[in-house]
mmCIF file of C-alpha atoms in Angstrom:
data_model
loop_
_atom_site.group_PDB
_atom_site.id
_atom_site.type_symbol
_atom_site.label_atom_id
_atom_site.label_comp_id
_atom_site.label_asym_id
_atom_site.label_seq_id
_atom_site.Cartn_x
_atom_site.Cartn_y
_atom_site.Cartn_z
ATOM 1 C CA MET A 17 0.574 250.761 58.314
ATOM 2 C CA LYS A 18 0.263 248.298 55.437
ATOM 3 C CA LYS A 19 2.115 250.717 53.128
ATOM 4 C CA ASN A 20 4.939 250.953 55.680
ATOM 5 C CA ARG A 21 5.040 247.188 56.028
ATOM 6 C CA GLY A 22 5.229 246.846 52.248
ATOM 7 C CA LYS A 23 7.926 249.399 52.030
ATOM 8 C CA PHE A 24 9.858 247.625 54.823
ATOM 9 C CA ILE A 25 9.580 244.246 52.975
ATOM 10 C CA SER A 26 10.710 245.846 49.724
ATOM 11 C CA THR A 27 13.725 247.271 51.478
ATOM 12 C CA ILE A 28 14.600 243.826 52.830
ATOM 13 C CA ILE A 29 14.244 242.262 49.387
ATOM 14 C CA LEU A 30 16.498 244.963 47.884
ATOM 15 C CA PHE A 31 19.063 244.360 50.665
ATOM 16 C CA ILE A 32 19.103 240.613 49.886
ATOM 17 C CA ILE A 33 19.366 241.146 46.139
ATOM 18 C CA ILE A 34 21.846 243.923 46.102
ATOM 19 C CA VAL A 35 23.825 244.317 49.362
ATOM 20 C CA LEU A 36 24.103 240.740 50.649
ATOM 21 C CA PRO A 37 25.935 239.362 47.599
ATOM 22 C CA VAL A 38 28.471 242.212 47.907
ATOM 23 C CA ILE A 39 29.047 241.461 51.586
ATOM 24 C CA THR A 40 29.289 237.764 50.813
ATOM 25 C CA ALA A 41 31.715 238.409 47.964
ATOM 26 C CA ASN A 42 33.907 240.645 50.131
ATOM 27 C CA SER A 43 33.834 238.054 52.891
ATOM 28 C CA CYS A 44 34.867 235.320 50.385
ATOM 29 C CA ASN A 45 37.624 237.536 49.017
ATOM 30 C CA SER A 46 38.883 238.260 52.506
ATOM 31 C CA SER A 47 38.796 234.539 53.272
ATOM 32 C CA ILE A 48 40.638 233.739 50.001
ATOM 33 C CA GLU A 49 43.300 236.424 50.813
ATOM 34 C CA SER A 50 43.768 235.047 54.343
ATOM 35 C CA GLU A 51 44.094 231.498 53.014
ATOM 36 C CA LYS A 52 46.621 232.725 50.396
ATOM 37 C CA GLN A 53 48.645 234.545 53.054
ATOM 38 C CA LEU A 54 48.579 231.458 55.250
ATOM 39 C CA LYS A 55 49.789 229.271 52.404
ATOM 40 C CA GLU A 56 52.573 231.760 51.731
ATOM 41 C CA GLU A 57 53.661 231.677 55.398
ATOM 42 C CA GLU A 58 53.499 227.910 55.392
ATOM 43 C CA SER A 59 55.723 227.867 52.311
ATOM 44 C CA GLN A 60 58.198 230.236 53.811
ATOM 45 C CA TYR A 61 58.184 228.580 57.232
ATOM 46 C CA PRO A 62 57.105 224.926 56.500
ATOM 47 C CA THR A 63 57.756 223.670 60.025
ATOM 48 C CA SER A 64 57.567 225.149 63.579
ATOM 49 C CA ASN A 65 61.376 225.054 63.598
ATOM 50 C CA ASN A 66 61.480 227.855 60.987
ATOM 51 C CA TYR A 67 60.713 231.526 61.849
ATOM 52 C CA GLN A 68 62.034 235.053 61.324
ATOM 53 C CA GLY A 69 65.028 236.302 63.302
ATOM 54 C CA LEU A 70 67.367 234.515 65.654
ATOM 55 C CA ARG A 71 66.663 231.230 67.276
ATOM 56 C CA THR A 72 64.574 231.589 70.456
ATOM 57 C CA GLU A 73 67.402 229.865 72.430
ATOM 58 C CA THR A 74 69.753 232.653 71.280
ATOM 59 C CA LYS A 75 67.311 235.465 72.196
ATOM 60 C CA ASN A 76 67.017 234.030 75.703
ATOM 61 C CA ILE A 77 70.789 234.238 76.343
ATOM 62 C CA ASN A 78 71.660 236.360 79.371
ATOM 63 C CA LEU A 79 74.874 238.254 78.569
ATOM 64 C CA GLU A 80 75.799 238.559 82.188
ATOM 65 C CA GLU A 81 75.826 234.719 82.597
ATOM 66 C CA LEU A 82 78.278 234.312 79.744
ATOM 67 C CA VAL A 83 81.166 235.460 81.860
ATOM 68 C CA ASP A 84 81.858 231.945 83.058
ATOM 69 C CA ASN A 85 81.766 230.428 79.597
ATOM 70 C CA TYR A 86 85.083 229.699 77.936
ATOM 71 C CA PRO A 87 85.591 229.561 75.097
ATOM 72 C CA ARG A 88 82.680 231.489 73.656
ATOM 73 C CA ILE A 89 82.039 230.835 69.986
ATOM 74 C CA VAL A 90 79.522 232.656 67.749
ATOM 75 C CA CYS A 91 78.328 230.908 64.540
ATOM 76 C CA PHE A 92 77.313 233.769 62.261
ATOM 77 C CA GLY A 93 75.327 233.149 59.106
ATOM 78 C CA ASP A 94 72.076 232.387 57.391
ATOM 79 C CA SER A 95 69.590 229.499 57.332
ATOM 80 C CA VAL A 96 72.348 226.901 57.309
ATOM 81 C CA THR A 97 73.645 228.208 60.598
ATOM 82 C CA PHE A 98 70.098 228.698 61.932
ATOM 83 C CA GLY A 99 69.334 225.118 61.117
ATOM 84 C CA TRP A 100 66.511 225.288 58.702
ATOM 85 C CA ASN A 101 63.730 222.657 59.153
ATOM 86 C CA VAL A 102 65.555 220.988 62.115
ATOM 87 C CA ASP A 103 65.300 221.156 65.825
ATOM 88 C CA TYR A 104 67.689 223.486 67.688
ATOM 89 C CA LYS A 105 69.657 220.500 69.081
ATOM 90 C CA ASP A 106 70.307 219.358 65.483
ATOM 91 C CA SER A 107 71.675 222.787 64.290
ATOM 92 C CA TYR A 108 75.370 222.696 63.673
ATOM 93 C CA PRO A 109 76.196 225.235 66.460
ATOM 94 C CA SER A 110 74.439 223.000 69.014
ATOM 95 C CA VAL A 111 76.181 219.837 67.754
ATOM 96 C CA LEU A 112 79.509 221.627 67.772
ATOM 97 C CA GLU A 113 78.983 222.689 71.460
ATOM 98 C CA GLU A 114 78.250 219.125 72.404
ATOM 99 C CA LEU A 115 81.517 217.982 70.599
ATOM 100 C CA LEU A 116 83.592 220.636 72.337
ATOM 101 C CA GLN A 117 82.258 219.864 75.719
ATOM 102 C CA LYS A 118 84.573 216.855 75.737
ATOM 103 C CA ASP A 119 87.467 219.363 75.900
ATOM 104 C CA TYR A 120 85.893 222.453 77.401
ATOM 105 C CA SER A 121 83.177 221.821 79.929
ATOM 106 C CA ASN A 122 82.217 225.527 80.045
ATOM 107 C CA VAL A 123 82.160 226.125 76.316
ATOM 108 C CA LYS A 124 79.322 228.126 74.847
ATOM 109 C CA VAL A 125 78.514 228.041 71.119
ATOM 110 C CA ILE A 126 75.980 230.738 70.155
ATOM 111 C CA ASN A 127 73.775 230.297 67.098
ATOM 112 C CA SER A 128 73.561 233.680 65.337
ATOM 113 C CA GLY A 129 72.094 232.470 62.077
ATOM 114 C CA ILE A 130 69.056 234.093 60.495
ATOM 115 C CA GLY A 131 67.246 232.502 57.553
ATOM 116 C CA GLY A 132 67.407 234.637 54.355
ATOM 117 C CA ASP A 133 70.316 236.799 55.498
ATOM 118 C CA THR A 134 72.737 238.168 52.976
ATOM 119 C CA VAL A 135 76.160 239.561 53.795
ATOM 120 C CA ILE A 136 74.569 243.032 54.008
ATOM 121 C CA ASP A 137 71.970 241.853 56.496
ATOM 122 C CA ALA A 138 74.746 240.188 58.504
ATOM 123 C CA TYR A 139 76.862 243.381 58.467
ATOM 124 C CA ASN A 140 73.909 245.404 59.803
ATOM 125 C CA ARG A 141 73.478 243.167 62.842
ATOM 126 C CA LEU A 142 77.075 242.437 63.477
ATOM 127 C CA GLU A 143 77.302 244.529 66.720
ATOM 128 C CA SER A 144 74.066 243.210 68.271
ATOM 129 C CA ASP A 145 74.314 239.577 67.285
ATOM 130 C CA VAL A 146 78.054 238.893 67.392
ATOM 131 C CA ILE A 147 80.259 241.535 69.078
ATOM 132 C CA SER A 148 77.834 241.959 72.011
ATOM 133 C CA PHE A 149 78.537 238.298 73.130
ATOM 134 C CA GLU A 150 82.305 239.142 73.400
ATOM 135 C CA PRO A 151 83.235 235.797 71.739
ATOM 136 C CA HIS A 152 86.716 234.341 71.457
ATOM 137 C CA LEU A 153 85.989 232.957 67.995
ATOM 138 C CA VAL A 154 83.509 233.695 65.188
ATOM 139 C CA ILE A 155 82.654 231.193 62.448
ATOM 140 C CA ILE A 156 81.306 232.943 59.341
ATOM 141 C CA ASN A 157 79.096 231.126 56.854
ATOM 142 C CA LEU A 158 77.439 233.494 54.280
ATOM 143 C CA GLY A 159 76.767 233.504 50.511
ATOM 144 C CA LEU A 160 73.829 231.172 50.081
ATOM 145 C CA ASN A 161 71.377 234.090 49.688
ATOM 146 C CA ASP A 162 73.844 236.555 48.219
ATOM 147 C CA GLY A 163 74.574 234.227 45.250
ATOM 148 C CA TRP A 164 70.914 233.197 44.847
ATOM 149 C CA ILE A 165 69.653 233.803 41.323
ATOM 150 C CA GLN A 166 67.245 236.751 41.397
ATOM 151 C CA GLU A 167 66.489 236.912 37.669
ATOM 152 C CA VAL A 168 67.673 235.955 34.270
ATOM 153 C CA VAL A 169 69.263 238.905 32.514
ATOM 154 C CA GLU A 170 67.100 239.730 29.523
ATOM 155 C CA ASP A 171 69.800 241.368 27.456
ATOM 156 C CA GLY A 172 73.183 240.047 26.559
ATOM 157 C CA ASN A 173 72.906 236.409 25.965
ATOM 158 C CA GLY A 174 69.164 236.305 26.788
ATOM 159 C CA GLY A 175 69.563 234.129 29.816
ATOM 160 C CA GLU A 176 71.478 231.323 28.165
ATOM 161 C CA VAL A 177 73.776 229.885 30.787
ATOM 162 C CA GLU A 178 77.417 229.448 29.744
ATOM 163 C CA GLU A 179 80.626 228.445 31.565
ATOM 164 C CA PRO A 180 81.733 231.540 33.547
ATOM 165 C CA SER A 181 84.839 233.074 32.086
ATOM 166 C CA ASP A 182 85.681 235.205 35.209
ATOM 167 C CA ASN A 183 84.176 236.212 38.513
ATOM 168 C CA GLU A 184 81.424 238.387 37.065
ATOM 169 C CA ASN A 185 78.231 236.556 37.521
ATOM 170 C CA LYS A 186 76.550 238.672 34.809
ATOM 171 C CA GLU A 187 78.796 236.854 32.332
ATOM 172 C CA ILE A 188 76.550 233.909 32.501
ATOM 173 C CA GLY A 189 73.372 235.784 32.031
ATOM 174 C CA LEU A 190 72.103 235.782 35.561
ATOM 175 C CA ASN A 191 71.581 238.348 38.349
ATOM 176 C CA THR A 192 72.133 237.451 41.952
ATOM 177 C CA ASN A 193 70.680 239.035 45.149
ATOM 178 C CA VAL A 194 74.156 240.627 45.927
ATOM 179 C CA ASP A 195 76.652 240.986 43.200
ATOM 180 C CA LEU A 196 80.183 239.534 43.811
ATOM 181 C CA GLU A 197 81.867 242.836 44.182
ATOM 182 C CA THR A 198 79.443 244.074 46.853
ATOM 183 C CA PHE A 199 79.578 240.647 48.576
ATOM 184 C CA LYS A 200 83.398 240.937 48.810
ATOM 185 C CA LYS A 201 83.244 244.450 50.197
ATOM 186 C CA TYR A 202 80.770 243.693 52.984
ATOM 187 C CA TYR A 203 82.483 240.384 53.775
ATOM 188 C CA CYS A 204 85.793 242.076 54.197
ATOM 189 C CA ASP A 205 84.213 244.860 56.330
ATOM 190 C CA ILE A 206 82.762 242.203 58.659
ATOM 191 C CA ILE A 207 86.187 240.531 59.027
ATOM 192 C CA GLU A 208 87.795 243.928 59.732
ATOM 193 C CA ILE A 209 85.325 244.775 62.470
ATOM 194 C CA ILE A 210 85.561 241.341 64.150
ATOM 195 C CA GLU A 211 89.349 241.390 64.050
ATOM 196 C CA SER A 212 89.503 244.930 65.512
ATOM 197 C CA ALA A 213 87.760 243.494 68.496
ATOM 198 C CA ASN A 214 90.611 240.952 68.913
ATOM 199 C CA ILE A 215 88.376 238.037 67.982
ATOM 200 C CA LYS A 216 89.495 235.071 65.930
ATOM 201 C CA ILE A 217 87.784 233.946 62.790
ATOM 202 C CA ILE A 218 87.100 230.829 60.742
ATOM 203 C CA LEU A 219 85.510 231.122 57.246
ATOM 204 C CA MET A 220 83.200 228.541 55.715
ATOM 205 C CA GLY A 221 82.091 228.264 52.169
ATOM 206 C CA ILE A 222 78.664 227.504 50.841
ATOM 207 C CA ASN A 223 77.730 223.802 50.969
ATOM 208 C CA PRO A 224 77.047 222.082 47.600
ATOM 209 C CA VAL A 225 73.519 222.332 46.205
ATOM 210 C CA LEU A 226 71.711 220.082 43.793
ATOM 211 C CA GLY A 227 69.865 222.860 41.985
ATOM 212 C CA ASP A 228 66.391 224.006 42.808
ATOM 213 C CA PRO A 229 63.082 222.717 41.342
ATOM 214 C CA SER A 230 61.655 226.230 41.373
ATOM 215 C CA LEU A 231 64.204 227.444 38.820
ATOM 216 C CA VAL A 232 63.127 227.824 35.247
ATOM 217 C CA ASN A 233 65.163 225.037 33.673
ATOM 218 C CA ASP A 234 68.199 222.831 34.172
ATOM 219 C CA ASN A 235 70.510 225.360 32.527
ATOM 220 C CA ILE A 236 69.617 227.949 35.132
ATOM 221 C CA ALA A 237 69.892 225.417 37.951
ATOM 222 C CA GLY A 238 73.363 224.599 36.567
ATOM 223 C CA GLY A 239 74.122 228.292 36.466
ATOM 224 C CA GLN A 240 73.128 228.578 40.195
ATOM 225 C CA ILE A 241 75.661 225.898 41.042
ATOM 226 C CA GLU A 242 78.426 227.646 39.034
ATOM 227 C CA ILE A 243 77.633 230.975 40.732
ATOM 228 C CA TYR A 244 77.930 229.405 44.201
ATOM 229 C CA LYS A 245 81.303 228.061 43.215
ATOM 230 C CA MET A 246 82.360 231.594 42.272
ATOM 231 C CA TYR A 247 81.204 233.017 45.635
ATOM 232 C CA ASN A 248 83.068 230.169 47.440
ATOM 233 C CA GLU A 249 86.206 231.013 45.486
ATOM 234 C CA GLN A 250 85.790 234.646 46.561
ATOM 235 C CA VAL A 251 85.562 233.582 50.232
ATOM 236 C CA ARG A 252 88.599 231.341 49.848
ATOM 237 C CA GLU A 253 90.590 234.242 48.419
ATOM 238 C CA ILE A 254 89.534 236.496 51.238
ATOM 239 C CA GLY A 255 90.699 233.901 53.642
ATOM 240 C CA LEU A 256 94.113 233.596 51.952
ATOM 241 C CA ASP A 257 94.539 237.426 51.927
ATOM 242 C CA SER A 258 93.478 237.698 55.501
ATOM 243 C CA ASN A 259 95.423 234.596 56.648
ATOM 244 C CA LEU A 260 92.292 232.951 57.948
ATOM 245 C CA VAL A 261 91.236 229.337 58.044
ATOM 246 C CA TYR A 262 88.810 228.481 55.266
ATOM 247 C CA LEU A 263 86.618 225.336 55.440
ATOM 248 C CA ASP A 264 85.607 224.198 51.935
ATOM 249 C CA LEU A 265 82.212 222.686 52.629
ATOM 250 C CA TRP A 266 81.697 221.979 48.901
ATOM 251 C CA SER A 267 84.578 219.536 49.009
ATOM 252 C CA ILE A 268 83.798 218.132 52.407
ATOM 253 C CA PHE A 269 80.223 217.341 51.369
ATOM 254 C CA ASN A 270 81.369 215.830 48.087
ATOM 255 C CA GLN A 271 83.698 213.301 49.638
ATOM 256 C CA ASP A 272 82.918 209.922 47.934
ATOM 257 C CA TYR A 273 80.492 211.941 45.735
ATOM 258 C CA LYS A 274 77.742 211.703 48.322
ATOM 259 C CA ALA A 275 76.602 215.274 48.745
ATOM 260 C CA HIS A 276 72.955 214.283 48.223
ATOM 261 C CA ASP A 277 73.215 212.147 51.387
ATOM 262 C CA TYR A 278 73.706 215.373 53.397
ATOM 263 C CA LEU A 279 70.994 217.588 51.905
ATOM 264 C CA GLN A 280 67.306 217.985 52.549
ATOM 265 C CA ASN A 281 64.676 217.400 49.860
ATOM 266 C CA ASP A 282 65.039 220.968 48.651
ATOM 267 C CA GLY A 283 68.551 220.116 47.466
ATOM 268 C CA ILE A 284 69.962 223.229 49.238
ATOM 269 C CA HIS A 285 69.844 223.046 53.041
ATOM 270 C CA PRO A 286 71.982 220.393 54.965
ATOM 271 C CA ASP A 287 69.933 217.854 56.760
ATOM 272 C CA GLU A 288 70.781 216.547 60.241
ATOM 273 C CA ASN A 289 73.592 214.456 58.869
ATOM 274 C CA GLY A 290 74.940 217.395 56.818
ATOM 275 C CA LEU A 291 74.870 219.652 59.885
ATOM 276 C CA LYS A 292 76.689 217.029 61.951
ATOM 277 C CA LEU A 293 79.318 216.890 59.174
ATOM 278 C CA ILE A 294 79.739 220.670 59.405
ATOM 279 C CA ALA A 295 80.128 220.588 63.216
ATOM 280 C CA LYS A 296 82.606 217.707 62.989
ATOM 281 C CA SER A 297 84.657 219.560 60.319
ATOM 282 C CA ILE A 298 84.911 222.636 62.532
ATOM 283 C CA TYR A 299 85.757 220.526 65.570
ATOM 284 C CA ASP A 300 88.596 218.889 63.662
ATOM 285 C CA ALA A 301 89.835 222.221 62.436
ATOM 286 C CA LEU A 302 89.905 223.614 66.000
ATOM 287 C CA LYS A 303 91.987 220.683 67.109
ATOM 288 C CA ILE A 304 94.504 221.171 64.271
ATOM 289 C CA CYS A 305 94.704 224.899 64.296
ATOM 290 C CA ASP A 306 95.933 227.151 67.129
ATOM 291 C CA PHE A 307 92.717 228.788 68.469
#
């Protein structure tokens, strides 16, 4: 009996010395991983207003109830359309709807923006998130994520940023999420599909940015700005070729050189004032143009 008790005690001691630290370490590692994942999620979605996919208000729309809404407008885009970091009521589609209600009491403006979307992502959800609503007008705002610098090209000029000589973003030593040629192709395909459904279109360029603190240096931040200007020029040319209205947000935001007054602290996304400016610009365009 004493031998068994001694053996039992020895087993417990071995467990404490060998096994318990392993369990504790694994538990700590698991806790660290969970904390790391949580921080990443908080970084990606810093407020409760940010989340994957469409706005909850858009998901809750009953298609059958849209019959009485005229006109129906779909705002199609990325985080700028979604209204990153702001309440739904402050997103530009919501503000636009409020403005239009002065003239159209039954107007419905649908927010079909998803944070992080490129033109390819937008193309893949065009039917479900735009055409299915049977809108009379679609406002397209894409390019922010397409033109985003993915990496500095290692060969060529070794990542040194120069003034772009043409529309090839690789000329300035940077790679973007979606190259300009692919961006143009998918953008034109989106327009073709929407127009084939007899829906009118307004195009919007990328709003000005002030660079991004996460970029390696000021040269690359400057390169980001130049790239966005090239993507805007591409959209402007598409608008001219397709005889579509193009709203130049870069110029609109830079009136009186006060773009910084309309941007959030990240220097990229419009704040509430910037989103109001976008909505007002669309509203003014709708009054002037025949829609």
